[in-house]
Amino acid sequence: AGGRAGKGFAAQGNLLAGPQVVEAMVETFLQEERVPFPERLLLALKAGEEAGGDKRGKQSAALLVVGEGKGYGGLWDRYMDLRADDHPEPVEELFRLLSLHRLLFERPKERRPLAPEEVRWLQGVLRSLGLYAGEVHGEFDEATERAFLALIGMENLEERYQGGPEVDEATLSYLKRRYPWS
């Protein structure tokens, strides 16, 4: 067991491989001050794991971030509550879950218009899913938008889409990985 606390942080654990685990966590947390807080916590956790971690091995990891009114819709204080239970690489799984959480729950800051080739790809995908019956022509028309709204709803991306032919890069990348079409 061991721990260390300082201004704005505390790192501790029991059944650790040694004091180097806590030191690696603290050092990483302090060095990564420009990184968003949840990622900063995970980087510290990863550093501790790489320094030896729990001497019993890997099994689970969790990330809980709270802040007044930071929860979904500002209705509660839990901003993030992610868990990787009984996983062979729990910290890496938390990074994946954090990425998914950001995709599903954060509003993008920047959007850009879809290029005609991206609209063609989108129309092809929407057509293959049975959401769009129009032609694949590359113009973002009303029928394309209605079908796109249906896809956005299916993927739980409502927080990210504000209407029209504009979308953010994270949403577009996610959809292109999920729905390859040529």
PDB file of C-alpha atoms in Angstrom:
ATOM      1  CA  ALA A   1       0.000   0.000   0.000  1.00  0.00           C
ATOM      2  CA  GLY A   2       1.085   3.529  -0.605  1.00  0.00           C
ATOM      3  CA  GLY A   3      -0.032   6.964  -1.535  1.00  0.00           C
ATOM      4  CA  ARG A   4       0.886  10.532  -2.193  1.00  0.00           C
ATOM      5  CA  ALA A   5      -1.160  13.728  -2.166  1.00  0.00           C
ATOM      6  CA  GLY A   6      -0.494  17.264  -3.264  1.00  0.00           C
ATOM      7  CA  LYS A   7      -2.323  20.366  -4.403  1.00  0.00           C
ATOM      8  CA  GLY A   8      -5.298  19.125  -6.433  1.00  0.00           C
ATOM      9  CA  PHE A   9      -4.388  15.431  -6.510  1.00  0.00           C
ATOM     10  CA  ALA A  10      -4.134  12.221  -4.528  1.00  0.00           C
ATOM     11  CA  ALA A  11      -2.774   8.899  -5.752  1.00  0.00           C
ATOM     12  CA  GLN A  12      -2.944   5.734  -3.729  1.00  0.00           C
ATOM     13  CA  GLY A  13      -3.325   1.998  -3.942  1.00  0.00           C
ATOM     14  CA  ASN A  14      -2.971  -1.232  -2.073  1.00  0.00           C
ATOM     15  CA  LEU A  15      -1.259  -4.449  -3.101  1.00  0.00           C
ATOM     16  CA  LEU A  16       0.915  -2.460  -5.493  1.00  0.00           C
ATOM     17  CA  ALA A  17       4.121  -3.784  -7.045  1.00  0.00           C
ATOM     18  CA  GLY A  18       6.027  -1.076  -5.177  1.00  0.00           C
ATOM     19  CA  PRO A  19       6.296   2.654  -4.450  1.00  0.00           C
ATOM     20  CA  GLN A  20       7.289   3.291  -8.069  1.00  0.00           C
ATOM     21  CA  VAL A  21       3.641   2.720  -9.062  1.00  0.00           C
ATOM     22  CA  VAL A  22       2.333   5.725  -7.127  1.00  0.00           C
ATOM     23  CA  GLU A  23       5.336   7.836  -8.147  1.00  0.00           C
ATOM     24  CA  ALA A  24       4.733   7.084 -11.844  1.00  0.00           C
ATOM     25  CA  MET A  25       1.082   8.021 -11.470  1.00  0.00           C
ATOM     26  CA  VAL A  26       1.870  11.310  -9.740  1.00  0.00           C
ATOM     27  CA  GLU A  27       4.676  12.237 -12.137  1.00  0.00           C
ATOM     28  CA  THR A  28       2.466  11.602 -15.176  1.00  0.00           C
ATOM     29  CA  PHE A  29      -0.506  13.457 -13.702  1.00  0.00           C
ATOM     30  CA  LEU A  30       1.642  16.505 -12.958  1.00  0.00           C
ATOM     31  CA  GLN A  31       3.350  16.483 -16.378  1.00  0.00           C
ATOM     32  CA  GLU A  32       0.136  16.198 -18.414  1.00  0.00           C
ATOM     33  CA  GLU A  33      -1.533  19.400 -17.189  1.00  0.00           C
ATOM     34  CA  ARG A  34      -2.630  20.492 -20.702  1.00  0.00           C
ATOM     35  CA  VAL A  35      -4.492  17.230 -21.338  1.00  0.00           C
ATOM     36  CA  PRO A  36      -8.251  17.143 -20.547  1.00  0.00           C
ATOM     37  CA  PHE A  37      -8.830  15.962 -16.980  1.00  0.00           C
ATOM     38  CA  PRO A  38     -10.371  12.514 -17.725  1.00  0.00           C
ATOM     39  CA  GLU A  39      -7.548  11.649 -20.151  1.00  0.00           C
ATOM     40  CA  ARG A  40      -5.034  12.959 -17.641  1.00  0.00           C
ATOM     41  CA  LEU A  41      -6.389  10.578 -15.011  1.00  0.00           C
ATOM     42  CA  LEU A  42      -6.226   7.642 -17.415  1.00  0.00           C
ATOM     43  CA  LEU A  43      -2.675   8.510 -18.463  1.00  0.00           C
ATOM     44  CA  ALA A  44      -1.694   8.499 -14.781  1.00  0.00           C
ATOM     45  CA  LEU A  45      -3.426   5.146 -14.303  1.00  0.00           C
ATOM     46  CA  LYS A  46      -1.632   3.738 -17.345  1.00  0.00           C
ATOM     47  CA  ALA A  47       1.730   4.989 -16.048  1.00  0.00           C
ATOM     48  CA  GLY A  48       1.078   3.258 -12.737  1.00  0.00           C
ATOM     49  CA  GLU A  49       0.208   0.052 -14.539  1.00  0.00           C
ATOM     50  CA  GLU A  50       3.376   0.281 -16.653  1.00  0.00           C
ATOM     51  CA  ALA A  51       5.409   0.796 -13.467  1.00  0.00           C
ATOM     52  CA  GLY A  52       4.171  -2.533 -12.102  1.00  0.00           C
ATOM     53  CA  GLY A  53       0.582  -1.815 -11.119  1.00  0.00           C
ATOM     54  CA  ASP A  54      -1.278  -4.208  -8.860  1.00  0.00           C
ATOM     55  CA  LYS A  55       0.974  -7.115  -7.930  1.00  0.00           C
ATOM     56  CA  ARG A  56      -1.968  -9.498  -8.464  1.00  0.00           C
ATOM     57  CA  GLY A  57      -2.174  -8.519 -12.140  1.00  0.00           C
ATOM     58  CA  LYS A  58      -4.808  -6.760 -14.230  1.00  0.00           C
ATOM     59  CA  GLN A  59      -8.551  -7.268 -13.928  1.00  0.00           C
ATOM     60  CA  SER A  60     -10.577  -4.071 -13.727  1.00  0.00           C
ATOM     61  CA  ALA A  61     -10.358  -0.285 -13.815  1.00  0.00           C
ATOM     62  CA  ALA A  62     -12.798   2.582 -13.386  1.00  0.00           C
ATOM     63  CA  LEU A  63     -13.002   6.300 -14.074  1.00  0.00           C
ATOM     64  CA  LEU A  64     -15.376   8.562 -12.150  1.00  0.00           C
ATOM     65  CA  VAL A  65     -15.344  12.300 -12.863  1.00  0.00           C
ATOM     66  CA  VAL A  66     -17.840  14.551 -11.089  1.00  0.00           C
ATOM     67  CA  GLY A  67     -18.598  18.249 -11.169  1.00  0.00           C
ATOM     68  CA  GLU A  68     -21.620  20.287 -10.212  1.00  0.00           C
ATOM     69  CA  GLY A  69     -24.140  20.159 -13.060  1.00  0.00           C
ATOM     70  CA  LYS A  70     -21.660  18.411 -15.376  1.00  0.00           C
ATOM     71  CA  GLY A  71     -23.797  15.289 -15.920  1.00  0.00           C
ATOM     72  CA  TYR A  72     -26.022  14.576 -18.907  1.00  0.00           C
ATOM     73  CA  GLY A  73     -28.185  17.591 -19.655  1.00  0.00           C
ATOM     74  CA  GLY A  74     -26.805  19.346 -16.557  1.00  0.00           C
ATOM     75  CA  LEU A  75     -29.215  17.297 -14.451  1.00  0.00           C
ATOM     76  CA  TRP A  76     -26.702  15.610 -12.164  1.00  0.00           C
ATOM     77  CA  ASP A  77     -23.094  15.800 -11.068  1.00  0.00           C
ATOM     78  CA  ARG A  78     -21.645  12.629 -12.618  1.00  0.00           C
ATOM     79  CA  TYR A  79     -19.805  13.782 -15.699  1.00  0.00           C
ATOM     80  CA  MET A  80     -18.256  10.381 -16.436  1.00  0.00           C
ATOM     81  CA  ASP A  81     -18.687   7.024 -14.758  1.00  0.00           C
ATOM     82  CA  LEU A  82     -16.862   4.396 -16.803  1.00  0.00           C
ATOM     83  CA  ARG A  83     -15.910   0.857 -15.790  1.00  0.00           C
ATOM     84  CA  ALA A  84     -13.976  -2.004 -17.324  1.00  0.00           C
ATOM     85  CA  ASP A  85     -14.713  -5.017 -15.150  1.00  0.00           C
ATOM     86  CA  ASP A  86     -13.015  -8.375 -15.686  1.00  0.00           C
ATOM     87  CA  HIS A  87     -11.129  -7.288 -18.797  1.00  0.00           C
ATOM     88  CA  PRO A  88      -7.665  -8.484 -19.904  1.00  0.00           C
ATOM     89  CA  GLU A  89      -6.573  -4.861 -20.594  1.00  0.00           C
ATOM     90  CA  PRO A  90      -8.827  -2.751 -18.356  1.00  0.00           C
ATOM     91  CA  VAL A  91      -6.966   0.559 -18.678  1.00  0.00           C
ATOM     92  CA  GLU A  92      -6.879   0.351 -22.478  1.00  0.00           C
ATOM     93  CA  GLU A  93     -10.579  -0.506 -22.399  1.00  0.00           C
ATOM     94  CA  LEU A  94     -11.207   2.645 -20.349  1.00  0.00           C
ATOM     95  CA  PHE A  95      -9.495   4.711 -23.048  1.00  0.00           C
ATOM     96  CA  ARG A  96     -11.840   3.131 -25.610  1.00  0.00           C
ATOM     97  CA  LEU A  97     -14.887   3.765 -23.418  1.00  0.00           C
ATOM     98  CA  LEU A  98     -13.801   7.370 -22.841  1.00  0.00           C
ATOM     99  CA  SER A  99     -13.537   7.915 -26.590  1.00  0.00           C
ATOM    100  CA  LEU A 100     -17.009   6.444 -27.066  1.00  0.00           C
ATOM    101  CA  HIS A 101     -18.388   8.557 -24.202  1.00  0.00           C
ATOM    102  CA  ARG A 102     -17.029  11.718 -25.790  1.00  0.00           C
ATOM    103  CA  LEU A 103     -18.527  10.739 -29.156  1.00  0.00           C
ATOM    104  CA  LEU A 104     -21.979  10.061 -27.709  1.00  0.00           C
ATOM    105  CA  PHE A 105     -22.328  12.816 -25.129  1.00  0.00           C
ATOM    106  CA  GLU A 106     -20.255  15.822 -26.139  1.00  0.00           C
ATOM    107  CA  ARG A 107     -21.369  18.521 -28.528  1.00  0.00           C
ATOM    108  CA  PRO A 108     -18.758  19.265 -31.156  1.00  0.00           C
ATOM    109  CA  LYS A 109     -17.208  22.706 -31.263  1.00  0.00           C
ATOM    110  CA  GLU A 110     -16.610  22.781 -35.012  1.00  0.00           C
ATOM    111  CA  ARG A 111     -18.532  21.433 -37.968  1.00  0.00           C
ATOM    112  CA  ARG A 112     -17.901  21.583 -41.675  1.00  0.00           C
ATOM    113  CA  PRO A 113     -20.022  21.076 -44.787  1.00  0.00           C
ATOM    114  CA  LEU A 114     -20.013  17.606 -46.296  1.00  0.00           C
ATOM    115  CA  ALA A 115     -18.256  17.453 -49.659  1.00  0.00           C
ATOM    116  CA  PRO A 116     -20.294  16.016 -52.577  1.00  0.00           C
ATOM    117  CA  GLU A 117     -18.318  12.731 -52.468  1.00  0.00           C
ATOM    118  CA  GLU A 118     -19.089  12.437 -48.742  1.00  0.00           C
ATOM    119  CA  VAL A 119     -22.778  13.043 -49.430  1.00  0.00           C
ATOM    120  CA  ARG A 120     -22.645  10.287 -52.090  1.00  0.00           C
ATOM    121  CA  TRP A 121     -21.059   7.947 -49.548  1.00  0.00           C
ATOM    122  CA  LEU A 122     -23.717   8.924 -47.000  1.00  0.00           C
ATOM    123  CA  GLN A 123     -26.568   8.393 -49.465  1.00  0.00           C
ATOM    124  CA  GLY A 124     -25.147   4.987 -50.383  1.00  0.00           C
ATOM    125  CA  VAL A 125     -24.970   3.977 -46.739  1.00  0.00           C
ATOM    126  CA  LEU A 126     -28.458   5.300 -46.007  1.00  0.00           C
ATOM    127  CA  ARG A 127     -29.797   3.430 -49.021  1.00  0.00           C
ATOM    128  CA  SER A 128     -28.121   0.161 -47.996  1.00  0.00           C
ATOM    129  CA  LEU A 129     -29.722   0.528 -44.558  1.00  0.00           C
ATOM    130  CA  GLY A 130     -33.162   1.063 -46.082  1.00  0.00           C
ATOM    131  CA  LEU A 131     -33.378   4.622 -44.751  1.00  0.00           C
ATOM    132  CA  TYR A 132     -33.147   6.391 -48.111  1.00  0.00           C
ATOM    133  CA  ALA A 133     -34.873   5.548 -51.396  1.00  0.00           C
ATOM    134  CA  GLY A 134     -33.515   8.412 -53.501  1.00  0.00           C
ATOM    135  CA  GLU A 135     -30.682   8.487 -55.967  1.00  0.00           C
ATOM    136  CA  VAL A 136     -27.037   8.599 -54.943  1.00  0.00           C
ATOM    137  CA  HIS A 137     -26.201  11.983 -56.486  1.00  0.00           C
ATOM    138  CA  GLY A 138     -24.114  13.855 -53.904  1.00  0.00           C
ATOM    139  CA  GLU A 139     -26.609  16.616 -53.120  1.00  0.00           C
ATOM    140  CA  PHE A 140     -27.714  16.979 -49.500  1.00  0.00           C
ATOM    141  CA  ASP A 141     -31.459  17.358 -50.065  1.00  0.00           C
ATOM    142  CA  GLU A 142     -34.470  16.996 -47.733  1.00  0.00           C
ATOM    143  CA  ALA A 143     -34.751  13.240 -48.282  1.00  0.00           C
ATOM    144  CA  THR A 144     -31.065  12.817 -47.445  1.00  0.00           C
ATOM    145  CA  GLU A 145     -31.442  14.899 -44.294  1.00  0.00           C
ATOM    146  CA  ARG A 146     -34.490  12.918 -43.091  1.00  0.00           C
ATOM    147  CA  ALA A 147     -32.624   9.661 -43.634  1.00  0.00           C
ATOM    148  CA  PHE A 148     -29.487  11.053 -41.995  1.00  0.00           C
ATOM    149  CA  LEU A 149     -31.533  12.103 -38.956  1.00  0.00           C
ATOM    150  CA  ALA A 150     -32.789   8.523 -38.687  1.00  0.00           C
ATOM    151  CA  LEU A 151     -29.213   7.209 -38.795  1.00  0.00           C
ATOM    152  CA  ILE A 152     -28.086   9.791 -36.241  1.00  0.00           C
ATOM    153  CA  GLY A 153     -30.874   8.571 -33.942  1.00  0.00           C
ATOM    154  CA  MET A 154     -29.954   4.908 -34.470  1.00  0.00           C
ATOM    155  CA  GLU A 155     -26.366   5.687 -33.503  1.00  0.00           C
ATOM    156  CA  ASN A 156     -27.291   7.877 -30.490  1.00  0.00           C
ATOM    157  CA  LEU A 157     -25.465  10.857 -31.971  1.00  0.00           C
ATOM    158  CA  GLU A 158     -28.254  13.397 -31.463  1.00  0.00           C
ATOM    159  CA  GLU A 159     -26.012  15.612 -29.311  1.00  0.00           C
ATOM    160  CA  ARG A 160     -23.601  16.003 -32.220  1.00  0.00           C
ATOM    161  CA  TYR A 161     -25.881  16.865 -35.142  1.00  0.00           C
ATOM    162  CA  GLN A 162     -27.434  20.304 -35.497  1.00  0.00           C
ATOM    163  CA  GLY A 163     -29.118  19.855 -38.878  1.00  0.00           C
ATOM    164  CA  GLY A 164     -28.187  20.595 -42.450  1.00  0.00           C
ATOM    165  CA  PRO A 165     -25.230  19.314 -44.444  1.00  0.00           C
ATOM    166  CA  GLU A 166     -22.664  20.098 -41.724  1.00  0.00           C
ATOM    167  CA  VAL A 167     -21.052  17.521 -39.471  1.00  0.00           C
ATOM    168  CA  ASP A 168     -18.023  17.335 -37.198  1.00  0.00           C
ATOM    169  CA  GLU A 169     -14.946  15.242 -38.000  1.00  0.00           C
ATOM    170  CA  ALA A 170     -15.383  12.802 -35.092  1.00  0.00           C
ATOM    171  CA  THR A 171     -18.942  11.929 -36.156  1.00  0.00           C
ATOM    172  CA  LEU A 172     -17.958  11.566 -39.794  1.00  0.00           C
ATOM    173  CA  SER A 173     -14.932   9.384 -38.958  1.00  0.00           C
ATOM    174  CA  TYR A 174     -17.026   7.179 -36.683  1.00  0.00           C
ATOM    175  CA  LEU A 175     -19.736   6.710 -39.312  1.00  0.00           C
ATOM    176  CA  LYS A 176     -17.186   5.975 -42.058  1.00  0.00           C
ATOM    177  CA  ARG A 177     -15.552   3.278 -39.919  1.00  0.00           C
ATOM    178  CA  ARG A 178     -18.910   1.811 -38.965  1.00  0.00           C
ATOM    179  CA  TYR A 179     -20.431   1.968 -42.451  1.00  0.00           C
ATOM    180  CA  PRO A 180     -17.811   1.494 -45.151  1.00  0.00           C
ATOM    181  CA  TRP A 181     -19.386   1.885 -48.585  1.00  0.00           C
ATOM    182  CA  SER A 182     -17.972   2.396 -52.037  1.00  0.00           C
TER     183      SER A 182
END
